[in-house]
Short mmCIF file of C-alpha atoms and ligand atoms in Angstrom, two decimals:
data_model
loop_
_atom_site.label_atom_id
_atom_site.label_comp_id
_atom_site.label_asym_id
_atom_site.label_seq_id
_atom_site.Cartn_x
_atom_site.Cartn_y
_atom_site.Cartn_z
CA UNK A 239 -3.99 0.58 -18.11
CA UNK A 240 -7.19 -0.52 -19.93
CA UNK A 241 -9.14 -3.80 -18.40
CA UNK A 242 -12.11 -5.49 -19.92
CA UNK A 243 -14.21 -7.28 -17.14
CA UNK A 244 -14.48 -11.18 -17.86
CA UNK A 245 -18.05 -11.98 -16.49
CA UNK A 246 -20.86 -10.53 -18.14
CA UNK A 247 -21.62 -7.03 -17.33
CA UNK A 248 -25.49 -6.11 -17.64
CA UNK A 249 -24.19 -2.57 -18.94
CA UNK A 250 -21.30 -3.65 -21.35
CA UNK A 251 -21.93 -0.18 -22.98
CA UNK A 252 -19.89 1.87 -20.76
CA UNK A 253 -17.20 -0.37 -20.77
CA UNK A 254 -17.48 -0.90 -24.88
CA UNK A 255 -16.53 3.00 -24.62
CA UNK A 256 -13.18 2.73 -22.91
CA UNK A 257 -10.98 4.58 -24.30
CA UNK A 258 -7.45 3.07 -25.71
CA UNK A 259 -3.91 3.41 -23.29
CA UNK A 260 -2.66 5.03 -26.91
CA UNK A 261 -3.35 8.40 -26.23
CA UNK A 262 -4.37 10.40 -29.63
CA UNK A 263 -2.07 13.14 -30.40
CA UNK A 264 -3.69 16.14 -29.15
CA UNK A 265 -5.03 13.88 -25.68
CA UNK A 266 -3.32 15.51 -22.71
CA UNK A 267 -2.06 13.27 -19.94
CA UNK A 268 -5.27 14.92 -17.58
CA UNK A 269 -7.30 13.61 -20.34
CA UNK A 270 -6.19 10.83 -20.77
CA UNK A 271 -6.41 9.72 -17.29
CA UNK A 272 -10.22 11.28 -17.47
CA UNK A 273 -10.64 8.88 -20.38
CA UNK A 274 -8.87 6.31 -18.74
CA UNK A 275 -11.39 6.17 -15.92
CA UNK A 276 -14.39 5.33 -18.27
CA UNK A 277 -12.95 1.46 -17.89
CA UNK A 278 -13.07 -0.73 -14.65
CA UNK A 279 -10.06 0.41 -11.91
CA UNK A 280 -8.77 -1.99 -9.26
CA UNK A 281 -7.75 0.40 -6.60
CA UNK A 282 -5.34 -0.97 -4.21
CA UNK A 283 -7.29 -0.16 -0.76
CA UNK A 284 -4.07 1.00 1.73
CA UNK A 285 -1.84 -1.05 -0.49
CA UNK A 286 -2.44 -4.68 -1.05
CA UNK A 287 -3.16 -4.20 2.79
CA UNK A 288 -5.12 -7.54 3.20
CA UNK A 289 -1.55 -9.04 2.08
CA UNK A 290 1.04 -6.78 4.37
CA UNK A 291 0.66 -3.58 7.21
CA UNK A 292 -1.67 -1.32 5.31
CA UNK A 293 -0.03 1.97 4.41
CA UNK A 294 3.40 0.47 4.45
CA UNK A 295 6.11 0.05 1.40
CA UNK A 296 5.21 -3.41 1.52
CA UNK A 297 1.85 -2.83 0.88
CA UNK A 298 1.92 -0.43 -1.44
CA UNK A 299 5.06 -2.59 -2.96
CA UNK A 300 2.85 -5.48 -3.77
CA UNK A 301 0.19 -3.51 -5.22
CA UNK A 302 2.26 -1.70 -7.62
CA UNK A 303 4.17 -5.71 -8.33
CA UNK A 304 0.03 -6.42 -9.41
CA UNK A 305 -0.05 -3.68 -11.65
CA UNK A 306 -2.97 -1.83 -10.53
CA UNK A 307 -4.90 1.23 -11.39
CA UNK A 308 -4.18 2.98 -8.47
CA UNK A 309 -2.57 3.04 -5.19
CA UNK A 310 -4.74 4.50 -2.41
CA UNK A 311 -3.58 6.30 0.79
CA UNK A 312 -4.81 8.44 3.48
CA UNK A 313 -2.72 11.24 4.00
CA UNK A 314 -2.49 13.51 7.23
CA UNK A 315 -0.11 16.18 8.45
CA UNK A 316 2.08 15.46 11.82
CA UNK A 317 2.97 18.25 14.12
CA UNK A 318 5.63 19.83 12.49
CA UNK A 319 3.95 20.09 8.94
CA UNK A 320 5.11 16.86 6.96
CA UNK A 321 2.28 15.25 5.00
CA UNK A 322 1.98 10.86 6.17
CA UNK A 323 0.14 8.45 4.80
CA UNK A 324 -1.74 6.87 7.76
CA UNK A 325 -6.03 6.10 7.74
CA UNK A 326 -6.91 6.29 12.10
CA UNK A 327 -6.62 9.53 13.93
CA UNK A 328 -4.72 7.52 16.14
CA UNK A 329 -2.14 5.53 16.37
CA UNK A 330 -2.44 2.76 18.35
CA UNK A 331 -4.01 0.32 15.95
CA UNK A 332 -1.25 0.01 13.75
CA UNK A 333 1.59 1.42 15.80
CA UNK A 334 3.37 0.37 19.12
CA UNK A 335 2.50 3.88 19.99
CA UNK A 336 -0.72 5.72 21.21
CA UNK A 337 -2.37 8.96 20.77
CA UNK A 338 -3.29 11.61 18.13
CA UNK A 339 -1.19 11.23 14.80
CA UNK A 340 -1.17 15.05 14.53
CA UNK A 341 0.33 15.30 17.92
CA UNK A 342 3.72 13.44 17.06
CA UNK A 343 6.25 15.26 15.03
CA UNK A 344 7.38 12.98 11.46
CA UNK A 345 10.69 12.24 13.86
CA UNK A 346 8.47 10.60 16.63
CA UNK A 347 6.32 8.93 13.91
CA UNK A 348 9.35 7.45 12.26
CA UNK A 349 10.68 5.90 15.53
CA UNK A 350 7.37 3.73 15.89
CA UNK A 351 6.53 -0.09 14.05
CA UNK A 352 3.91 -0.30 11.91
CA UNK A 353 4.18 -3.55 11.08
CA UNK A 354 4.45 -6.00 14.15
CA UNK A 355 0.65 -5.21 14.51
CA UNK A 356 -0.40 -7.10 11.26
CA UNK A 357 1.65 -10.32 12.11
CA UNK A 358 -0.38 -10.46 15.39
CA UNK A 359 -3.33 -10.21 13.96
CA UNK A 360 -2.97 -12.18 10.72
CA UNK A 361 -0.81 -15.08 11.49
CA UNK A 362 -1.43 -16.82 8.14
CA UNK A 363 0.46 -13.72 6.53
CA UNK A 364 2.81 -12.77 9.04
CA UNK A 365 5.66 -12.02 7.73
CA UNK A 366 9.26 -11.06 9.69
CA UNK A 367 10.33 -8.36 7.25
CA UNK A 368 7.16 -6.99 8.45
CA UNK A 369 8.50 -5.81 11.62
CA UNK A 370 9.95 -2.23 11.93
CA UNK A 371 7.70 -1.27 9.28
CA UNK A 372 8.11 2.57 9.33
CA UNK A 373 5.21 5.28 8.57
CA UNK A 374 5.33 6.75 5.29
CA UNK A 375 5.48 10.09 3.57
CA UNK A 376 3.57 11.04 0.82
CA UNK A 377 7.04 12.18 -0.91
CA UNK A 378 8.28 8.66 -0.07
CA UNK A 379 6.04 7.23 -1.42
CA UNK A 380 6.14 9.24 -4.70
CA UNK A 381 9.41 8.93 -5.37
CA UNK A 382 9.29 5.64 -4.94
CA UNK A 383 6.57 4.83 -7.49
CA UNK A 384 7.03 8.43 -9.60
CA UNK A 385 4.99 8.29 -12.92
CA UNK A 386 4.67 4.46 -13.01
CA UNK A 387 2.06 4.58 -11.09
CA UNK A 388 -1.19 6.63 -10.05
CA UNK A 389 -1.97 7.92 -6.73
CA UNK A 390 -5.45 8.11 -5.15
CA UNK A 391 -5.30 10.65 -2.16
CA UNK A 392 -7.81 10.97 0.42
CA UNK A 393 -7.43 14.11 2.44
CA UNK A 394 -8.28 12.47 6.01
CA UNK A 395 -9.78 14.20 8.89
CA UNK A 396 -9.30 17.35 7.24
CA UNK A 397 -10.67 19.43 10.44
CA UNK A 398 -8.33 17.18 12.14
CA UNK A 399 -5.39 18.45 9.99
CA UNK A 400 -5.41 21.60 9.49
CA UNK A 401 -2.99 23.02 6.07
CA UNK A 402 -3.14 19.62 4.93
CA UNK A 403 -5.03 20.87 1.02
CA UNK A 404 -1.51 23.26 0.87
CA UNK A 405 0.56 21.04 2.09
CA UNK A 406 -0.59 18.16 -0.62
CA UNK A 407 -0.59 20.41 -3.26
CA UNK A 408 2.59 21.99 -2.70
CA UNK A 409 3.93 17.96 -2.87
CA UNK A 410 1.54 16.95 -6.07
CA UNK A 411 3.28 19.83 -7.97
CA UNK A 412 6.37 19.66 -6.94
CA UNK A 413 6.08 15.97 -8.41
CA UNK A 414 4.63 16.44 -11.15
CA UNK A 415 1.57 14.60 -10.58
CA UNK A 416 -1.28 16.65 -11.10
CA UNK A 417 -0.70 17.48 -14.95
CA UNK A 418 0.58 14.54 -15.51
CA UNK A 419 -2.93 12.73 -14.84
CA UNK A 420 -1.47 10.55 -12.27
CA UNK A 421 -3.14 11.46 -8.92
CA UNK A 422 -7.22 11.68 -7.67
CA UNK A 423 -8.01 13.37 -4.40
CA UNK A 424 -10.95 11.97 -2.23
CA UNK A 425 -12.63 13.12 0.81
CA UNK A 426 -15.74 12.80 2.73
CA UNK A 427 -15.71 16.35 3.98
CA UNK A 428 -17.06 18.77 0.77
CA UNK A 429 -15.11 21.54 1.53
CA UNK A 430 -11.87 20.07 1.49
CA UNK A 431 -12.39 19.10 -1.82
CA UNK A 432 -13.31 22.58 -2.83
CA UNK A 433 -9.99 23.59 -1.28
CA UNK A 434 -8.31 21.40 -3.19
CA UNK A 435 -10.22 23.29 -6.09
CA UNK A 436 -9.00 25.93 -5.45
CA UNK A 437 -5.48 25.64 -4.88
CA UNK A 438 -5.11 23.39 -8.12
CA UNK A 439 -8.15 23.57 -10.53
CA UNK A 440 -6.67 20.35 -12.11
CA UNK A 441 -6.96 17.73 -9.94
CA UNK A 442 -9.59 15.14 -10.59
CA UNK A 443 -12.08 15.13 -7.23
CA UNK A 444 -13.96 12.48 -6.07
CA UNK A 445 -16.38 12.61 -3.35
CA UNK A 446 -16.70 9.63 -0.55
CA UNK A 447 -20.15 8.94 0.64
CA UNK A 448 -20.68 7.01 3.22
CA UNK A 449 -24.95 5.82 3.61
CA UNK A 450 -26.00 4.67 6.47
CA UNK A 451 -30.01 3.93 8.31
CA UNK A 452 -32.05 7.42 9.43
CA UNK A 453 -31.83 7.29 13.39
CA UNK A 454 -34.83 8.51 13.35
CA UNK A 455 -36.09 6.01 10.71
CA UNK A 456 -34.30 2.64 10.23
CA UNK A 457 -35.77 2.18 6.89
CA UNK A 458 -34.45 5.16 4.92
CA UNK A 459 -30.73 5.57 4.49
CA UNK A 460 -29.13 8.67 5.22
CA UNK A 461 -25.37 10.37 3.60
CA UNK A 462 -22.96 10.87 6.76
CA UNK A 463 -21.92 14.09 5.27
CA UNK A 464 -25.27 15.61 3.83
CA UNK A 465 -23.82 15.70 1.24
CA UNK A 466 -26.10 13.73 -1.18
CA UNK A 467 -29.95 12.69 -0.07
CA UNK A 468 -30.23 8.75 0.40
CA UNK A 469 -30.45 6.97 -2.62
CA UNK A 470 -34.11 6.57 -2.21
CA UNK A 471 -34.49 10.22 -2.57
CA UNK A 472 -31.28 11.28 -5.09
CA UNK A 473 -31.93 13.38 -8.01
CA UNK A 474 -30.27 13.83 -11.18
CA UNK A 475 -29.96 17.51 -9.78
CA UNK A 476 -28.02 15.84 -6.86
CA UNK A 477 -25.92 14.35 -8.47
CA UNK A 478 -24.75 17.32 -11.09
CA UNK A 479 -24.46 19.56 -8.03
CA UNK A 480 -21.57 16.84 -7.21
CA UNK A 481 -20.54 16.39 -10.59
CA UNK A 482 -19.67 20.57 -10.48
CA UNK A 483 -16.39 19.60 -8.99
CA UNK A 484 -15.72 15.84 -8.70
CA UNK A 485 -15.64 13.29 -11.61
CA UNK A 486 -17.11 11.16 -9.43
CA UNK A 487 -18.20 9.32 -5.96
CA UNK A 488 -16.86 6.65 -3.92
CA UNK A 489 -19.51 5.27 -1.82
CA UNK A 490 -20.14 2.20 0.40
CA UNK A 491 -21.75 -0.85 -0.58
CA UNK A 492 -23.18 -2.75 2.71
CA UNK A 493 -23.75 -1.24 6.30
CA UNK A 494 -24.96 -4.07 8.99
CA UNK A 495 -25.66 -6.49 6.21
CA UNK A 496 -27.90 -3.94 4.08
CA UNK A 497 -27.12 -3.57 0.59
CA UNK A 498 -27.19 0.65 0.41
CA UNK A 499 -26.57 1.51 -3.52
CA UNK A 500 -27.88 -0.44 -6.48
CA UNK A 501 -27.27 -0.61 -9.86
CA UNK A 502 -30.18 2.50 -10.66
CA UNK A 503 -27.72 4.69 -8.51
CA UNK A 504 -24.42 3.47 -10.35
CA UNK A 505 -26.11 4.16 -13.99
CA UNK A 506 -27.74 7.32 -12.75
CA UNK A 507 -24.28 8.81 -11.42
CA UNK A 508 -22.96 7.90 -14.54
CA UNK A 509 -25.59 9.21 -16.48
CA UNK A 510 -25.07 12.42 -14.46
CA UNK A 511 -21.01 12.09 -15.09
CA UNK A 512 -19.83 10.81 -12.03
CA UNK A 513 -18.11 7.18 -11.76
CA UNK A 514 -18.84 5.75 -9.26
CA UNK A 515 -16.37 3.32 -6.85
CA UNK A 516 -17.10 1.76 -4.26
CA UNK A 517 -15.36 0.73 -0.84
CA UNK A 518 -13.74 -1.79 0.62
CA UNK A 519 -14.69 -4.97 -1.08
CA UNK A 520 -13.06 -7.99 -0.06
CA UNK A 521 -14.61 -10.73 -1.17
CA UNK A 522 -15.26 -11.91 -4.76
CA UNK A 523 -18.87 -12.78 -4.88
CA UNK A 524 -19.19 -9.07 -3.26
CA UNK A 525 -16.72 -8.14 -6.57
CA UNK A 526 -18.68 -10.05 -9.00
CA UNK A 527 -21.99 -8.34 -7.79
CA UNK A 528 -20.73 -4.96 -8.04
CA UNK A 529 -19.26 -5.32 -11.63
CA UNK A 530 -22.78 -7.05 -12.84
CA UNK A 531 -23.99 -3.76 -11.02
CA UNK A 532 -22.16 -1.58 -13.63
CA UNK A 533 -19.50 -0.41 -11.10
CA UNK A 534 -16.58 1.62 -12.45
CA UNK A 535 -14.03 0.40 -9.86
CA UNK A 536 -13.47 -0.95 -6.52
CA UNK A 537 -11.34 -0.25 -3.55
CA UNK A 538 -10.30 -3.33 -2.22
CA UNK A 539 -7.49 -4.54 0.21
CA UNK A 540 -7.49 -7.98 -1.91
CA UNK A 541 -6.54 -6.93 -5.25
CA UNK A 542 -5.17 -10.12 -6.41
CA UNK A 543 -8.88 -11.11 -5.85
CA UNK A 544 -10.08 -8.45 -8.30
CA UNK A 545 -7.05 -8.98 -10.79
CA UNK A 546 -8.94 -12.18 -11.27
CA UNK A 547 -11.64 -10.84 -12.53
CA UNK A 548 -10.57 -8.65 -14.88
CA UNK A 549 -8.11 -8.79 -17.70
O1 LIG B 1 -11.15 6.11 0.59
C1 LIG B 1 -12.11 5.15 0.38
C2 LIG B 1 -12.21 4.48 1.64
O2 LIG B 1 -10.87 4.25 1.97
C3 LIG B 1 -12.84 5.37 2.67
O3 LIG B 1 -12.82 4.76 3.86
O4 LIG B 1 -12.05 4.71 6.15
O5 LIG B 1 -10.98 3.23 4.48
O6 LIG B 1 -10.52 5.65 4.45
P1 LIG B 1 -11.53 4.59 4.76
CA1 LIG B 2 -9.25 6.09 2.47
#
């Protein structure tokens, strides 16, 4: 779907290029989702998971019910091979279990409540249908949704999980999603993405960056990965090294109160190619800021909040 922002944007000419949902003739759907991504995208962070037990079907429910761009999930592989959609490498967080995810076999995983968790910690959105909430599969969840909506996939922990780039790609084709422009696959960890590549030269790649104060130096920012230099120091060569195999980066916005990207790094990415999105915005002045910024979507476990804000 095709949204026009509502406050002023100080670079209205990206978004006065969206393309239209009426795909031209000769526009494949992988195309069309390309050209699709020129406009703003809401991205449902975990589901509407500031609403319901992130990475649940009542998460991901309510998003969909919203009618946003895209549904995000972490997906990881359990001990006997089946792809979940779960964020922590453990469990206990979100589970009345404990230990490693990839230790538990999707029979073990399915036996545990997801949900009680979030009524105990959010008593203003507790809710009982909440409880029993069961860990997901990725197939679940795509059959569930199927082409009405699109997916975007963050391979998590991928030295944690081991066959998970296969395993996801095996699923993606088998439903159709890949050439059908309805799925983007994220990751902080480079070579997973070039996996990805690899197995499927079709999906759309975006690379998380996560910037952060030098240890050594507390007033230059550094990329968790190495993947990028700190925006201080990024280059247009940088960024097209990136733009080789992603369409573009997800980064963070704030770390311990310090605003880490600014609008010269959005409009240089996109200069360079790459959208840019940026996560997990919660709060609407933090929304607001971002789209004035230029931003080309945001990851947010609120996104009735950014609804608001766009039409
Ligand atoms: O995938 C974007 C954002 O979700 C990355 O952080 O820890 O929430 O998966 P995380
Ligand atoms: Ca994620």
């Amino acid at each position: 779907m095709q949204r026009h922002l509502l406050i002023i944007s100080t670079t209205v000419g990206l978004f006065a290029g969206a393309a239209s949902t009426s795909a031209l003739a000769d526009t494949s759907p992988l195309e069309q989702q390309l050209k699709d991504l020129a406009s703003f995208q809401v991205i449902a962070h975990r589901g509407a998971s500031g609403h319901a037990p992130e990475s649940t079907m009542a998460a991901y429910e309510l998003a969909h019910e919203w009618d946003v761009d895209y549904l995000e999930l972490d997906a990881q592989i359990t001990a006997d091979g089946e792809v979940v959609v779960f964020h922590d490498d453990t469990i206990e967080r979100t589970s009345n279990g404990e230990g490693a995810i990839t230790d538990y076999t999707l029979e073990e995983l399915k036996a545990l409540d997801t949900g009680t968790w979030f009524n105990e910690a959010n008593p203003g959105s507790a809710d009982p249908t909440f409880v029993g909430a069961k860990i997901l599969t990725l197939d679940e969840v795509l059959e569930r949704f199927g082409h009405d909506a699109r997916y975007y996939i963050e391979t998590k922990s991928p030295h944690l999980n081991p066959g998970l780039e296969e395993a996801l790609v095996a699923i993606l084709e088998e439903h159709d999603m890949i050439d059908s422009g309805h799925v983007l696959v994220q990751s902080f960890e480079q070579e997973s993405l070039q996996k990805m590549h690899q197995l499927n030269e079709n999906v759309p790649l975006i690379q998380l960056v996560w910037y952060y104060p030098s240890e050594e130096d507390d007033s230059r920012l550094v990329e968790w990965t190495g993947v990028t230099p700190g925006p201080a120091d990024i280059a247009d060569e940088d960024f097209q090294a990136v733009a080789e195999y992603a369409v573009g980066i997800g980064s963070n916005f704030i770390y311990e109160g310090q605003e880490v990207i600014d609008a010269d790094f959005i409009r240089q990415a996109n200069e360079n190619d790459l959208q840019v999105h940026v996560y997990t915005i919660n709060e609407t002045d933090e929304m607001k800021r971002l789209m004035d910024m230029g931003v080309n979507g945001l990851f947010t476990n609120y996104p009735d909040r950014l609804l608001e804000l766009v039409e």
